[in-house]
C-alpha cells in the first residue's frame, strides 16, 4: 500500500499531466492512445522531432494530427505533407472536420485553398518548391509532418523527401511517419544528425490481429497451426513457439508435386472425377488428394461473403486483370449489395460524376463501372479515371462497395482498409521481368486487412495455384524485413537552386548530409573494420612465407611470371591453330573426307558443301557422317587445320534430305575409309610459339632455378602461404577501392552535374554561380528538366500554336507502357518538326551526360502527341481515346501532368510568344473530363 507521500506525488503528477496539451488533445479523440502514440506525442510536446514506424492501420497519423493541434495552440504553423494528391485531399477533409475550414488550407498542383492558414496540407513536392523559392508561407513554421516518409526509397520521386528534410529551418520539428522498416534506427540516427534531437518510436504490433490463410478452391485453410492441428492466427501467429505450417496444406502441396511429376512422364495424373481438396469436403491431411483447379474470382468472393470476411481488397498485379475481374464477377451474376445499398451507390456516383459531360460517359465506360458499383464491385488502379477512383474510395470507406480489385498502388498511402486482403499471385511484373514479391511487399499489401474500431481481426488470403508452396507463403508472412534505402541523387534543378542559394561549396557540404551518403558512410565503417582484420591476417601470412635463404616474395613473383608466360603461349598457340583451321576450311570442296571434331572416338564425314558465314564469319562445312547424319560444323569447332584424308564422289543433284541418297553416300564413305585403313588422322604439333622454343620463358625458368629460395626444403609450404597472402591482398585492395568509391559519392555526382551545367552555360565557367539560363532552369521542376530548358533556349517551340505546343511538350511527360506502341501513326507537321528537334537536342544532351558520367535524361516519347493535339483542338473524347489506344484514366493523368509542365513553361520562357501559347495550351488541354477530375 502506497504511503500518503507517494499517493500525494501520484495525484500531483496526474494533475500536471491533465494540464498538458497531449491530455487535452487525447480527450477529443474518443479512444485511448496506444503506447507508441503516447511516446511519440510526448516527445513532440517536449520539443523533439519524432520518427514513428508502425504497421499500416496502427494509427500513426494521430501523431501528425497532434502536431497540427500543437501548432494551433502555440500560434505556429504546421505543414502536413503527403506523397500523392489523393491522400492530401483526404487528410485535408479530415483536418477541416476537426478544426474547421478557416484553420486548414490545401496546396497541391490542382488546388490552392486557404494557403496562409496555420495548418496546411500539401504534397511533398509543393513544400520542396516553397523551400527553394524562399516562400513567405514558411514564416512561423513550427512543425512539418511527413506522412509515408518511406517514399524516399521511390526511385523517381524519393529525393524530394530528403531535400525537404535537409533544407527545412533547424528550429522546425519534423514528424516522420513510416511503414514498418527494419532499419528504423538507422534512419532515425540520420534524422538526428540533420535535424537534431529525434526520438525513434517503433511498433510492430498490429492493433487488429491478422490471420493468414490459403484458399484452396472455395475452402479456406489456416496457414499456421499448433502441433495438435489447432489454428494459430493473429499478427504473431507464425512466431508462437511450436507453430508449424498447416500439415494439410503441406500434404496437398506434396501430392500436387507427385501428380505433376507423373503427368510429366506420361502418367495418368489426377483421375477423372477425383474429389478436389476444396469446396465440398476438402482434402484431409492423410487423404493425399490434389487441390484441383482454382476457384473463380466470383466463387472466392462468394466464399468470403459466406464467411463474413467482406469487404475485401483483391490485389491483382495488372490493370487489365482488375477490370476483367469486375466483368467476370458481374457475368457470373454476383451481387454483394442490397437493393437499398444499390440505390445509395447510384445516387453518390451520379452526384460525384455530374460534371462529366454526358457525351463522354459511354467512352469512359461509365455505365459498366456504375453497374459494377451497384453490385458492390469495383476496380482501382492508376489507369482509372481519377473521379471514378475517388468515388470507389469513398464508397468502399462507407461500406457500400464490398469488393475491390486493385493493383499494388492502393497499398501505397490511400486509406482504404478492409476486413480481408486477397492475393491472387505472389509474382509481379517489375517493369523488366516477373519477380517474386518480397516479405516487405507482402506485409505492405496484407497490412490493409483489419479495420481499427470495426474489425476484431483481419484476414490475409493467398489463392492456391499450381506450384504454390505453403512453406514459402509462411516465410513471406513471418519475415517482416523492409529495409529503407535512399534513392537520392542530385538533379539539375536541385543543383542550380542550391548554387544560387548557398554557393557550390556549401551545396556540396549539404548534399553530403543526405541519407544516401549516410548509408554509404555506415557501410564504409564495416568495410574499414574488415580491412583492418585482413591486414592483421596478411602480417601472419607474410611471416609464414618468410624463407631463411632469401626473399620468397621475389621468388614467388618469378613462379607467377613463369605460369603467366606459359598461359600466354598456350593462348597464342590455340589462336594460331584456330586461324589455321578457319583458313583450311575454306580450301575444302564437296567430296573431301575429313575427321569431325569432338567425341572420344575418331569419326569422319564427307563434305557436301560450304555454308556461307554471316558478317565476318567464314564458311562452315556441311557434312554427312558415317551414321548418315547431316550437320553443319562451325569453323571455330575445329581446333587444328583440317585436311582431306580421302575423296568420295558426291552426285551433282545430291539431295541430302533424301534418306535413300544419304544411305548410299554413307556407304561410299565407309568404303573409302576402309581403303585407307580406317582413316588415321595426322596430328599437328604446336606452332613456332611453342613453349620449348620461347626465349623469354627459358630465361624466366633459368632465373627461377638460380634463385636461393629454389633450394629451400620448405619451398612448397612457403608457396602455399604465398598463394593465400596474394589472394587476401587482392581482396583487401578491392575493399579499399569500394571505400574510395563510396566516400563522397553524392558530392562527386554533384560536381559532375555542375561541370555539365557550366559547360552548357547554366552555371558560370567556374561553376560557382548561376547564369540567366540557370535561373530559367530553376523554374523547371520535371524529370526532364534540363531538356526542357534546352528546348526553351534553342527556340524549339517558338511559333507553335497552343495545340502544336501541347502535342510537342507531351513527349516530355508521356512514357509508353510496355503494351503500348512507342510512336503515333501521325503527328501534325509543326509538332512533328518540333519533336524531331527535341529528339536531336536529347541525343546531344545524352552524349554530354555520358561524357560527364551522370545519369542520362529519358528519351522524349511522342506516343501521345497526336491524341493531345486532337484533344487540344477540341475533338470529342471518344475520338481522341480511340486514336490514342489509351485508357481514359491514363489519358487524363497525362493531360494533368502536361498542364503542370505547360504552366512551368509559361513561367520560365523568355519568349512572349511561347509564354502566351503555353498559357493558351493549358486552357485548351484543361477542359471537359480533364478539368473536372483531380490528379491522384
mmCIF file of C-alpha atoms in Angstrom, residues 27 47 139 225 318 392 402 410 506 519 566 603 653 758 801 826 861 901 918 932:
data_model
loop_
_atom_site.group_PDB
_atom_site.id
_atom_site.type_symbol
_atom_site.label_atom_id
_atom_site.label_comp_id
_atom_site.label_asym_id
_atom_site.label_seq_id
_atom_site.Cartn_x
_atom_site.Cartn_y
_atom_site.Cartn_z
ATOM 1 C CA UNK A 27 -9.661 13.979 -24.652
ATOM 2 C CA UNK A 47 10.321 19.737 -28.308
ATOM 3 C CA UNK A 139 7.340 32.237 -41.834
ATOM 4 C CA UNK A 225 -1.368 -24.431 -36.671
ATOM 5 C CA UNK A 318 -2.392 -5.970 -63.700
ATOM 6 C CA UNK A 392 -14.626 3.949 -55.358
ATOM 7 C CA UNK A 402 -17.766 -4.741 -50.747
ATOM 8 C CA UNK A 410 -3.522 1.031 -53.488
ATOM 9 C CA UNK A 506 28.268 24.906 -49.227
ATOM 10 C CA UNK A 519 24.109 4.915 -45.520
ATOM 11 C CA UNK A 566 53.077 -20.458 -70.243
ATOM 12 C CA UNK A 603 34.561 -40.039 -86.556
ATOM 13 C CA UNK A 653 21.987 -33.394 -107.824
ATOM 14 C CA UNK A 758 28.791 25.027 -66.568
ATOM 15 C CA UNK A 801 0.108 27.124 -81.888
ATOM 16 C CA UNK A 826 0.653 10.512 -87.387
ATOM 17 C CA UNK A 861 8.185 9.768 -76.213
ATOM 18 C CA UNK A 901 4.631 21.280 -67.267
ATOM 19 C CA UNK A 918 1.753 27.810 -73.198
ATOM 20 C CA UNK A 932 -13.410 18.039 -63.755
#
